[in-house]
Amino acid sequence: MLNKMIRPVKEIKETQNRYVAIESFGVKLKIFSDRKEILDEIEKRIAEILPAGFYKKIPARRAVHSFSVRRNRAYKYVLFKGKQKIEFGNEREIFLKYLDWQLRLTIAEFAVERVFLHAGVVGWKGKAIIIPAKSFQGKTTLVKELTKLGAEYYSDEYAVMDSDGFVHPFPKMLSIRGVTDKYRQTDTAVESFGGVKGIEPLPVGMILLTEFAEGAEWQPQFLSEGFGIMEMLSHTIPIRYNPEFSFKVLNKTVNRAIIVKTKRGEAKDFAGKVLSFFEDNAL
Amino acid sequence: MKSSQIPVARKEGLVVQETAEEVLVYDLASNKAHCLNQTAAFVWKSCNGHNSISQITKLFENEVGSAVNEDLIWLAIDQLNEKNLLDAELALNFAGRSRREVIKKIGLATVVALPIVASLTAPTSALASTSCACINPGACLTQTTCPSTVNCNGSGICAP
């Protein structure tokens, strides 16, 4: 009876080898696959989608969130996120891109003692500018232009805020569109266009709510704290999972910041206006 | 007689966060967030189960230092009713007038801000972090800021 319950050491080792397991921002997750080459590729991609030093490998048994990668009889990819089944075609790159996003999203939603906001972030003279926005609204383009003017790069995807409302770096490579085609993103190091990464957590000086509109002029409107937080909620990843902590952190964040809303034209022209406005109103 | 109704602010299942000027309320059941401006927040906080509408009107007059039409308080109650921020819904007392007529009348006569309760449904984590990644066109329907909401292209992006 006892013999049946005890698995051979060799079998356990083989099972463990079928996982990639990491911890990032206190979120412990594992990805299972019975195909070693897929796991190797996932492991390599993790090193690209998460900033260096922002995750560590852990034993699979410690993971809380679980992903499983399989291929069905039609040789199509199937992803299990916990018990949720998501079916794909047989395009490996599309599948892996989706998995990249899911892994980052899981970390952003369940991060311990941090609130992730979908936003670009730069630092300027000791304070942060947070630019919350959805995809395809020009976050990365604006962040890139700001860093070219000397702002420190913090993130083009997530503002990571702590319980005191300070923003921490999440310096992944910038995902720039228009390099290979109009829609596809190409990862680019901030150093490649002369930018530098910020290191220290910063108090937030300005929340900039903006989206591109052809020919738009810089016409900033100030928002009150409450209505500013309402605008930020649409970009707050853990708002449903942990609304109390999210509210608290957003409130701390806006306490020290101005909240400004404006349409914008070309990022190149706009970036300079943002920095001079920031210096006049938020420093 | 309706002015003697006693409104009670809902407390269960809500997360409340006060800012300098507004009060934010998150409804855990509906996943809706509400932002109450100062007028709406004052009325909501005054709904303690003891104050009638007339009493709340007087309290608000003391707060702002000028006379206030009771309709202003009813306007706040109307919105608090609608957003499910009261324990029990109150029968409104607009004396046969429409909400618009009441707002017009008060708006011209008052120096204090009309009550506003702005609301939004909190996004799921995926919607808050929309990446325009897709596995089929259906996945693009809710990603309204992507270049296409009907097409999932060959690169797995909601775009033409």
Short mmCIF file of C-alpha atoms in Angstrom, two decimals:
data_model
loop_
_atom_site.label_atom_id
_atom_site.label_comp_id
_atom_site.label_asym_id
_atom_site.label_seq_id
_atom_site.Cartn_x
_atom_site.Cartn_y
_atom_site.Cartn_z
CA MET A 1 0.00 0.00 0.00
CA LEU A 2 2.75 2.40 1.08
CA ASN A 3 4.76 1.56 -2.01
CA LYS A 4 1.87 2.67 -4.23
CA MET A 5 1.70 6.05 -2.52
CA ILE A 6 5.38 6.85 -2.81
CA ARG A 7 6.43 8.03 -6.25
CA PRO A 8 9.92 7.10 -7.39
CA VAL A 9 12.47 9.93 -7.10
CA LYS A 10 13.21 9.71 -10.82
CA GLU A 11 9.52 10.26 -11.68
CA ILE A 12 9.26 13.30 -9.39
CA LYS A 13 12.36 14.83 -10.95
CA GLU A 14 11.00 14.31 -14.44
CA THR A 15 7.70 15.93 -13.48
CA GLN A 16 9.46 18.92 -11.96
CA ASN A 17 11.46 19.32 -15.12
CA ARG A 18 8.23 19.85 -17.03
CA TYR A 19 7.64 23.15 -15.30
CA VAL A 20 9.01 26.61 -15.47
CA ALA A 21 8.19 28.28 -12.15
CA ILE A 22 8.93 31.87 -11.18
CA GLU A 23 8.14 34.44 -8.53
CA SER A 24 7.72 38.08 -9.47
CA PHE A 25 6.36 40.85 -7.21
CA GLY A 26 5.35 38.12 -4.77
CA VAL A 27 3.30 36.26 -7.39
CA LYS A 28 4.30 32.63 -7.69
CA LEU A 29 3.36 30.97 -10.94
CA LYS A 30 4.27 27.89 -12.92
CA ILE A 31 3.89 26.83 -16.51
CA PHE A 32 3.59 23.17 -17.35
CA SER A 33 4.30 21.52 -20.66
CA ASP A 34 5.23 17.99 -21.59
CA ARG A 35 7.38 19.38 -24.40
CA LYS A 36 10.78 20.50 -23.34
CA GLU A 37 11.38 22.72 -26.37
CA ILE A 38 8.27 24.76 -25.56
CA LEU A 39 9.33 25.18 -21.95
CA ASP A 40 12.79 26.26 -23.05
CA GLU A 41 11.27 28.85 -25.33
CA ILE A 42 8.89 30.09 -22.63
CA GLU A 43 11.79 30.41 -20.20
CA LYS A 44 13.73 32.42 -22.74
CA ARG A 45 10.77 34.69 -23.38
CA ILE A 46 10.21 35.30 -19.67
CA ALA A 47 13.68 36.80 -19.59
CA GLU A 48 12.53 39.19 -22.33
CA ILE A 49 9.04 40.10 -21.09
CA LEU A 50 10.00 40.72 -17.47
CA PRO A 51 12.73 43.18 -16.59
CA ALA A 52 16.01 41.62 -15.46
CA GLY A 53 16.16 41.25 -11.70
CA PHE A 54 12.38 41.44 -11.33
CA TYR A 55 11.77 37.72 -11.05
CA LYS A 56 13.44 34.61 -9.75
CA LYS A 57 13.04 30.92 -10.37
CA ILE A 58 11.28 28.90 -7.67
CA PRO A 59 10.44 25.23 -7.16
CA ALA A 60 7.19 24.41 -8.96
CA ARG A 61 5.56 23.15 -5.78
CA ARG A 62 5.57 26.68 -4.34
CA ALA A 63 3.57 28.15 -7.22
CA VAL A 64 0.02 29.37 -6.64
CA HIS A 65 -1.00 30.26 -10.19
CA SER A 66 -0.80 27.57 -12.79
CA PHE A 67 -0.63 27.51 -16.58
CA SER A 68 -0.50 24.46 -18.74
CA VAL A 69 0.48 24.32 -22.40
CA ARG A 70 -0.71 21.43 -24.55
CA ARG A 71 -1.29 20.53 -28.15
CA ASN A 72 -4.48 18.74 -29.13
CA ARG A 73 -4.97 16.01 -31.72
CA ALA A 74 -5.24 18.58 -34.49
CA TYR A 75 -1.85 19.84 -33.30
CA LYS A 76 -3.37 23.12 -32.16
CA TYR A 77 -2.18 24.90 -29.03
CA VAL A 78 -4.33 24.77 -25.92
CA LEU A 79 -3.66 26.87 -22.85
CA PHE A 80 -5.10 26.11 -19.44
CA LYS A 81 -5.05 29.09 -17.10
CA GLY A 82 -6.01 27.36 -13.89
CA LYS A 83 -9.14 25.53 -15.02
CA GLN A 84 -9.93 27.93 -17.84
CA LYS A 85 -9.30 26.41 -21.25
CA ILE A 86 -8.26 28.67 -24.12
CA GLU A 87 -7.91 27.16 -27.59
CA PHE A 88 -5.64 28.49 -30.31
CA GLY A 89 -4.67 27.66 -33.84
CA ASN A 90 -1.30 26.13 -34.63
CA GLU A 91 0.58 29.43 -34.99
CA ARG A 92 3.23 29.10 -32.32
CA GLU A 93 4.20 32.80 -32.21
CA ILE A 94 0.60 33.99 -31.74
CA PHE A 95 0.14 31.47 -28.97
CA LEU A 96 3.37 32.44 -27.20
CA LYS A 97 2.63 36.18 -27.49
CA TYR A 98 -0.72 35.56 -25.84
CA LEU A 99 0.95 33.55 -23.10
CA ASP A 100 3.49 36.37 -22.56
CA TRP A 101 0.60 38.76 -22.01
CA GLN A 102 -1.22 36.37 -19.68
CA LEU A 103 1.87 35.86 -17.53
CA ARG A 104 2.46 39.58 -17.16
CA LEU A 105 -1.22 40.17 -16.50
CA THR A 106 -1.29 37.57 -13.72
CA ILE A 107 1.68 39.24 -12.06
CA ALA A 108 0.05 42.65 -12.46
CA GLU A 109 -3.24 41.50 -10.97
CA PHE A 110 -1.97 39.56 -7.98
CA ALA A 111 1.22 41.48 -7.10
CA VAL A 112 1.74 41.65 -3.35
CA GLU A 113 1.75 45.14 -1.82
CA ARG A 114 1.79 46.75 -5.26
CA VAL A 115 -0.86 48.20 -7.56
CA PHE A 116 -0.22 47.92 -11.29
CA LEU A 117 -1.67 50.58 -13.52
CA HIS A 118 -1.61 50.17 -17.29
CA ALA A 119 0.49 53.23 -18.03
CA GLY A 120 3.73 54.65 -19.30
CA VAL A 121 6.01 56.19 -16.67
CA VAL A 122 9.00 58.51 -16.77
CA GLY A 123 10.92 60.34 -14.06
CA TRP A 124 11.85 64.01 -14.25
CA LYS A 125 13.83 65.84 -11.60
CA GLY A 126 12.86 63.46 -8.80
CA LYS A 127 9.18 63.06 -9.58
CA ALA A 128 7.25 60.72 -11.82
CA ILE A 129 4.88 61.41 -14.68
CA ILE A 130 2.34 58.64 -15.12
CA ILE A 131 0.53 58.34 -18.45
CA PRO A 132 -2.36 55.87 -18.11
CA ALA A 133 -3.74 54.70 -21.44
CA LYS A 134 -5.06 51.73 -23.34
CA SER A 135 -3.10 50.04 -26.11
CA PHE A 136 -2.69 51.87 -29.40
CA GLN A 137 -3.07 55.28 -27.74
CA GLY A 138 0.58 56.15 -28.09
CA LYS A 139 1.93 55.49 -24.59
CA THR A 140 5.19 54.01 -25.77
CA THR A 141 5.71 56.68 -28.44
CA LEU A 142 5.26 59.44 -25.87
CA VAL A 143 7.47 57.71 -23.30
CA LYS A 144 10.15 57.31 -25.95
CA GLU A 145 10.03 61.01 -26.87
CA LEU A 146 10.15 62.03 -23.20
CA THR A 147 13.20 59.85 -22.57
CA LYS A 148 14.88 61.32 -25.64
CA LEU A 149 14.53 64.69 -23.92
CA GLY A 150 16.29 63.34 -20.86
CA ALA A 151 13.48 61.91 -18.74
CA GLU A 152 14.34 58.65 -16.96
CA TYR A 153 12.61 55.56 -18.28
CA TYR A 154 10.45 53.67 -15.77
CA SER A 155 8.04 51.71 -17.95
CA ASP A 156 6.04 51.76 -21.15
CA GLU A 157 3.45 49.32 -19.83
CA TYR A 158 2.90 49.41 -16.09
CA ALA A 159 3.12 51.99 -13.34
CA VAL A 160 3.94 49.89 -10.28
CA MET A 161 2.82 51.72 -7.14
CA ASP A 162 3.51 50.88 -3.52
CA SER A 163 1.33 51.52 -0.48
CA ASP A 164 2.82 55.01 -0.03
CA GLY A 165 1.91 55.95 -3.59
CA PHE A 166 5.50 55.84 -4.86
CA VAL A 167 6.04 54.50 -8.35
CA HIS A 168 8.69 51.82 -8.94
CA PRO A 169 10.50 51.01 -12.17
CA PHE A 170 9.26 48.23 -14.43
CA PRO A 171 11.90 48.80 -17.10
CA LYS A 172 11.04 46.18 -19.68
CA MET A 173 12.19 46.81 -23.24
CA LEU A 174 10.01 49.33 -25.01
CA SER A 175 7.45 47.69 -27.30
CA ILE A 176 7.56 49.93 -30.33
CA ARG A 177 5.14 49.56 -33.23
CA GLY A 178 5.90 50.44 -36.81
CA VAL A 179 9.35 48.88 -37.01
CA THR A 180 8.40 45.73 -38.93
CA ASP A 181 4.79 46.70 -39.61
CA LYS A 182 2.18 49.15 -38.39
CA TYR A 183 0.66 46.93 -35.72
CA ARG A 184 3.34 44.50 -34.59
CA GLN A 185 5.54 45.47 -31.64
CA THR A 186 9.31 45.26 -31.65
CA ASP A 187 11.18 45.21 -28.35
CA THR A 188 13.73 48.01 -28.18
CA ALA A 189 16.17 48.87 -25.40
CA VAL A 190 15.80 52.40 -24.05
CA GLU A 191 19.58 52.84 -24.38
CA SER A 192 19.32 52.40 -28.16
CA PHE A 193 18.01 55.96 -28.53
CA GLY A 194 20.08 57.45 -25.73
CA GLY A 195 17.62 56.99 -22.89
CA VAL A 196 18.45 55.97 -19.32
CA LYS A 197 16.53 53.82 -16.87
CA GLY A 198 15.28 55.17 -13.56
CA ILE A 199 16.17 53.14 -10.50
CA GLU A 200 14.74 54.78 -7.40
CA PRO A 201 11.04 54.75 -6.46
CA LEU A 202 9.58 58.21 -7.06
CA PRO A 203 6.68 60.23 -5.71
CA VAL A 204 4.22 61.00 -8.48
CA GLY A 205 4.13 64.60 -9.67
CA MET A 206 1.62 64.34 -12.49
CA ILE A 207 -0.98 61.98 -13.87
CA LEU A 208 -1.34 62.78 -17.54
CA LEU A 209 -4.52 61.52 -19.19
CA THR A 210 -4.06 61.95 -22.89
CA GLU A 211 -4.74 60.34 -26.21
CA PHE A 212 -3.70 61.14 -29.72
CA ALA A 213 -6.03 63.15 -31.94
CA GLU A 214 -4.98 64.46 -35.33
CA GLY A 215 -4.04 68.13 -35.06
CA ALA A 216 -5.00 68.37 -31.38
CA GLU A 217 -3.63 71.27 -29.35
CA TRP A 218 -2.21 71.16 -25.85
CA GLN A 219 -5.20 72.25 -23.74
CA PRO A 220 -4.67 70.86 -20.24
CA GLN A 221 -7.59 70.66 -17.86
CA PHE A 222 -7.01 69.96 -14.19
CA LEU A 223 -9.09 67.21 -12.59
CA SER A 224 -9.94 66.90 -8.90
CA GLU A 225 -8.52 63.94 -6.97
CA GLY A 226 -11.78 61.99 -6.96
CA PHE A 227 -12.54 62.37 -10.64
CA GLY A 228 -8.88 61.76 -11.43
CA ILE A 229 -9.00 58.45 -9.56
CA MET A 230 -12.14 57.52 -11.49
CA GLU A 231 -10.21 58.03 -14.74
CA MET A 232 -7.32 55.94 -13.41
CA LEU A 233 -9.62 53.10 -12.35
CA SER A 234 -10.14 52.10 -15.97
CA HIS A 235 -6.44 51.24 -16.12
CA THR A 236 -6.03 49.72 -12.65
CA ILE A 237 -5.33 46.01 -13.06
CA PRO A 238 -6.20 44.71 -9.55
CA ILE A 239 -9.24 46.92 -8.98
CA ARG A 240 -11.64 43.96 -8.90
CA TYR A 241 -9.28 41.62 -7.07
CA ASN A 242 -8.35 44.11 -4.36
CA PRO A 243 -10.45 47.29 -4.56
CA GLU A 244 -9.68 48.46 -1.03
CA PHE A 245 -5.90 48.43 -1.47
CA SER A 246 -6.20 49.82 -5.00
CA PHE A 247 -8.30 52.76 -3.77
CA LYS A 248 -5.88 53.43 -0.93
CA VAL A 249 -2.84 53.42 -3.21
CA LEU A 250 -4.50 55.55 -5.90
CA ASN A 251 -5.51 58.06 -3.24
CA LYS A 252 -1.96 58.24 -1.87
CA THR A 253 -0.67 58.63 -5.42
CA VAL A 254 -2.89 61.56 -6.33
CA ASN A 255 -2.38 63.27 -2.95
CA ARG A 256 0.92 64.67 -4.14
CA ALA A 257 0.15 64.93 -7.83
CA ILE A 258 -1.65 67.12 -10.28
CA ILE A 259 -4.06 65.35 -12.62
CA VAL A 260 -4.25 66.73 -16.11
CA LYS A 261 -6.33 65.76 -19.11
CA THR A 262 -5.74 66.83 -22.69
CA LYS A 263 -5.83 65.56 -26.25
CA ARG A 264 -2.47 65.57 -27.96
CA GLY A 265 -0.98 65.85 -31.40
CA GLU A 266 2.37 64.39 -32.46
CA ALA A 267 4.37 62.99 -29.53
CA LYS A 268 7.55 64.73 -30.66
CA ASP A 269 6.01 68.21 -30.27
CA PHE A 270 3.96 67.25 -27.25
CA ALA A 271 6.81 65.83 -25.12
CA GLY A 272 8.55 69.18 -24.67
CA LYS A 273 5.29 70.86 -23.68
CA VAL A 274 4.64 68.13 -21.11
CA LEU A 275 8.01 68.65 -19.43
CA SER A 276 7.80 72.43 -19.27
CA PHE A 277 4.22 72.25 -17.98
CA PHE A 278 5.36 69.70 -15.40
CA GLU A 279 8.18 71.95 -14.22
CA ASP A 280 5.83 74.93 -13.89
CA ASN A 281 3.05 73.09 -12.09
CA ALA A 282 4.30 69.97 -10.37
CA LEU A 283 7.85 70.53 -9.13
CA MET B 1 -45.36 63.84 4.11
CA LYS B 2 -42.68 62.35 1.95
CA SER B 3 -40.14 64.82 3.36
CA SER B 4 -40.31 62.91 6.61
CA GLN B 5 -38.91 59.79 4.98
CA ILE B 6 -35.72 58.67 6.69
CA PRO B 7 -33.01 57.64 4.24
CA VAL B 8 -30.29 55.25 5.36
CA ALA B 9 -26.94 55.08 3.57
CA ARG B 10 -25.95 51.58 2.58
CA LYS B 11 -22.81 50.37 4.36
CA GLU B 12 -22.61 46.66 3.61
CA GLY B 13 -20.46 45.51 0.72
CA LEU B 14 -18.93 48.90 0.03
CA VAL B 15 -15.36 50.18 0.09
CA VAL B 16 -15.24 53.89 0.84
CA GLN B 17 -12.30 56.20 0.18
CA GLU B 18 -12.39 59.90 0.95
CA THR B 19 -10.33 62.34 -1.09
CA ALA B 20 -9.86 66.05 -0.51
CA GLU B 21 -13.08 66.97 -2.30
CA GLU B 22 -15.00 63.83 -3.17
CA VAL B 23 -15.95 60.49 -1.73
CA LEU B 24 -15.27 57.36 -3.73
CA VAL B 25 -17.39 54.28 -3.19
CA TYR B 26 -16.73 50.82 -4.61
CA ASP B 27 -19.66 48.40 -4.69
CA LEU B 28 -18.22 44.92 -4.21
CA ALA B 29 -21.38 43.24 -5.47
CA SER B 30 -21.70 45.09 -8.75
CA ASN B 31 -18.02 46.02 -9.23
CA LYS B 32 -19.08 49.60 -9.81
CA ALA B 33 -17.16 52.61 -8.59
CA HIS B 34 -18.94 55.84 -7.74
CA CYS B 35 -17.54 59.30 -7.21
CA LEU B 36 -19.74 61.55 -5.07
CA ASN B 37 -19.04 65.25 -5.30
CA GLN B 38 -19.18 67.32 -2.12
CA THR B 39 -22.94 67.89 -2.23
CA ALA B 40 -23.80 64.26 -2.93
CA ALA B 41 -21.26 63.10 -0.33
CA PHE B 42 -22.71 65.38 2.34
CA VAL B 43 -26.22 64.08 1.72
CA TRP B 44 -25.05 60.46 1.68
CA LYS B 45 -23.17 60.84 4.95
CA SER B 46 -26.20 62.52 6.49
CA CYS B 47 -28.38 59.52 5.68
CA ASN B 48 -27.76 58.01 9.09
CA GLY B 49 -31.21 56.63 9.76
CA HIS B 50 -32.16 59.56 12.03
CA ASN B 51 -32.26 62.56 9.71
CA SER B 52 -35.31 63.22 7.57
CA ILE B 53 -34.95 64.98 4.22
CA SER B 54 -36.01 68.25 5.88
CA GLN B 55 -33.37 67.82 8.55
CA ILE B 56 -30.71 67.00 5.98
CA THR B 57 -31.72 70.17 4.13
CA LYS B 58 -31.17 72.20 7.30
CA LEU B 59 -27.84 70.52 7.99
CA PHE B 60 -26.73 71.31 4.46
CA GLU B 61 -27.83 74.93 4.84
CA ASN B 62 -25.66 75.19 7.94
CA GLU B 63 -22.77 73.59 6.05
CA VAL B 64 -22.86 75.95 3.06
CA GLY B 65 -24.13 79.01 4.94
CA SER B 66 -27.03 79.80 2.65
CA ALA B 67 -30.63 78.77 2.06
CA VAL B 68 -31.06 75.58 0.08
CA ASN B 69 -34.12 74.29 -1.72
CA GLU B 70 -35.17 70.83 -0.50
CA ASP B 71 -35.29 69.73 -4.13
CA LEU B 72 -31.48 69.81 -4.12
CA ILE B 73 -31.41 67.12 -1.45
CA TRP B 74 -34.01 65.11 -3.36
CA LEU B 75 -31.81 65.30 -6.44
CA ALA B 76 -28.99 63.73 -4.46
CA ILE B 77 -31.35 61.09 -3.05
CA ASP B 78 -32.56 60.36 -6.57
CA GLN B 79 -29.01 59.52 -7.67
CA LEU B 80 -28.15 57.61 -4.50
CA ASN B 81 -31.32 55.57 -5.08
CA GLU B 82 -30.35 54.90 -8.66
CA LYS B 83 -26.80 53.84 -7.76
CA ASN B 84 -28.01 51.53 -5.01
CA LEU B 85 -26.21 53.48 -2.30
CA LEU B 86 -29.17 53.57 0.07
CA ASP B 87 -30.37 50.68 2.19
CA ALA B 88 -33.90 51.04 0.89
CA GLU B 89 -35.18 53.01 -2.06
CA LEU B 90 -37.06 56.19 -1.18
CA ALA B 91 -40.14 57.40 -3.01
CA LEU B 92 -39.08 60.57 -4.75
CA ASN B 93 -40.80 63.85 -4.11
CA PHE B 94 -40.47 65.97 -7.23
CA ALA B 95 -44.19 66.92 -7.08
CA GLY B 96 -44.94 65.74 -10.58
CA ARG B 97 -42.01 67.53 -12.19
CA SER B 98 -39.36 65.79 -14.23
CA ARG B 99 -35.77 65.52 -13.01
CA ARG B 100 -34.73 67.91 -15.76
CA GLU B 101 -37.23 70.53 -14.65
CA VAL B 102 -36.01 70.25 -11.08
CA ILE B 103 -32.37 70.58 -12.11
CA LYS B 104 -33.20 73.64 -14.20
CA LYS B 105 -35.07 75.28 -11.36
CA ILE B 106 -32.41 74.56 -8.74
CA GLY B 107 -29.54 75.32 -11.06
CA LEU B 108 -30.76 78.86 -11.55
CA ALA B 109 -31.47 79.46 -7.89
CA THR B 110 -28.56 77.91 -6.04
CA VAL B 111 -24.97 78.91 -5.49
CA VAL B 112 -23.89 75.44 -4.35
CA ALA B 113 -22.87 72.64 -6.69
CA LEU B 114 -25.60 70.30 -7.83
CA PRO B 115 -25.15 66.79 -6.48
CA ILE B 116 -23.28 64.52 -8.87
CA VAL B 117 -22.65 60.82 -8.55
CA ALA B 118 -20.40 59.70 -11.42
CA SER B 119 -20.12 55.95 -11.89
CA LEU B 120 -18.26 53.39 -13.89
CA THR B 121 -18.01 49.65 -13.98
CA ALA B 122 -14.57 48.56 -12.84
CA PRO B 123 -12.73 46.77 -15.64
CA THR B 124 -11.59 43.19 -15.36
CA SER B 125 -7.81 42.88 -15.20
CA ALA B 126 -7.74 41.91 -18.88
CA LEU B 127 -9.74 44.94 -19.94
CA ALA B 128 -7.66 47.29 -17.81
CA SER B 129 -4.58 45.97 -19.53
CA THR B 130 -5.91 45.53 -23.01
CA SER B 131 -3.06 44.49 -25.26
CA CYS B 132 -5.04 44.04 -28.47
CA ALA B 133 -3.83 40.42 -28.37
CA CYS B 134 -6.42 38.03 -29.77
CA ILE B 135 -6.99 34.43 -30.66
CA ASN B 136 -10.18 35.01 -32.66
CA PRO B 137 -12.31 37.98 -33.77
CA GLY B 138 -14.60 37.54 -30.77
CA ALA B 139 -11.72 38.51 -28.50
CA CYS B 140 -11.60 41.93 -30.21
CA LEU B 141 -15.20 42.92 -29.52
CA THR B 142 -14.47 44.36 -26.09
CA GLN B 143 -11.06 45.83 -26.96
CA THR B 144 -12.55 49.05 -28.18
CA THR B 145 -9.31 51.03 -28.40
CA CYS B 146 -7.65 48.58 -30.77
CA PRO B 147 -7.43 49.30 -34.50
CA SER B 148 -10.18 46.77 -35.15
CA THR B 149 -12.95 45.38 -32.97
CA VAL B 150 -13.99 42.77 -35.52
CA ASN B 151 -10.78 41.38 -37.00
CA CYS B 152 -8.02 39.32 -35.41
CA ASN B 153 -5.16 39.55 -37.90
CA GLY B 154 -2.47 37.03 -38.77
CA SER B 155 -0.18 38.37 -36.06
CA GLY B 156 -2.80 37.79 -33.37
CA ILE B 157 -3.62 41.51 -33.04
CA CYS B 158 -7.06 43.14 -33.18
CA ALA B 159 -6.21 45.07 -36.30
CA PRO B 160 -6.83 44.97 -40.07
#
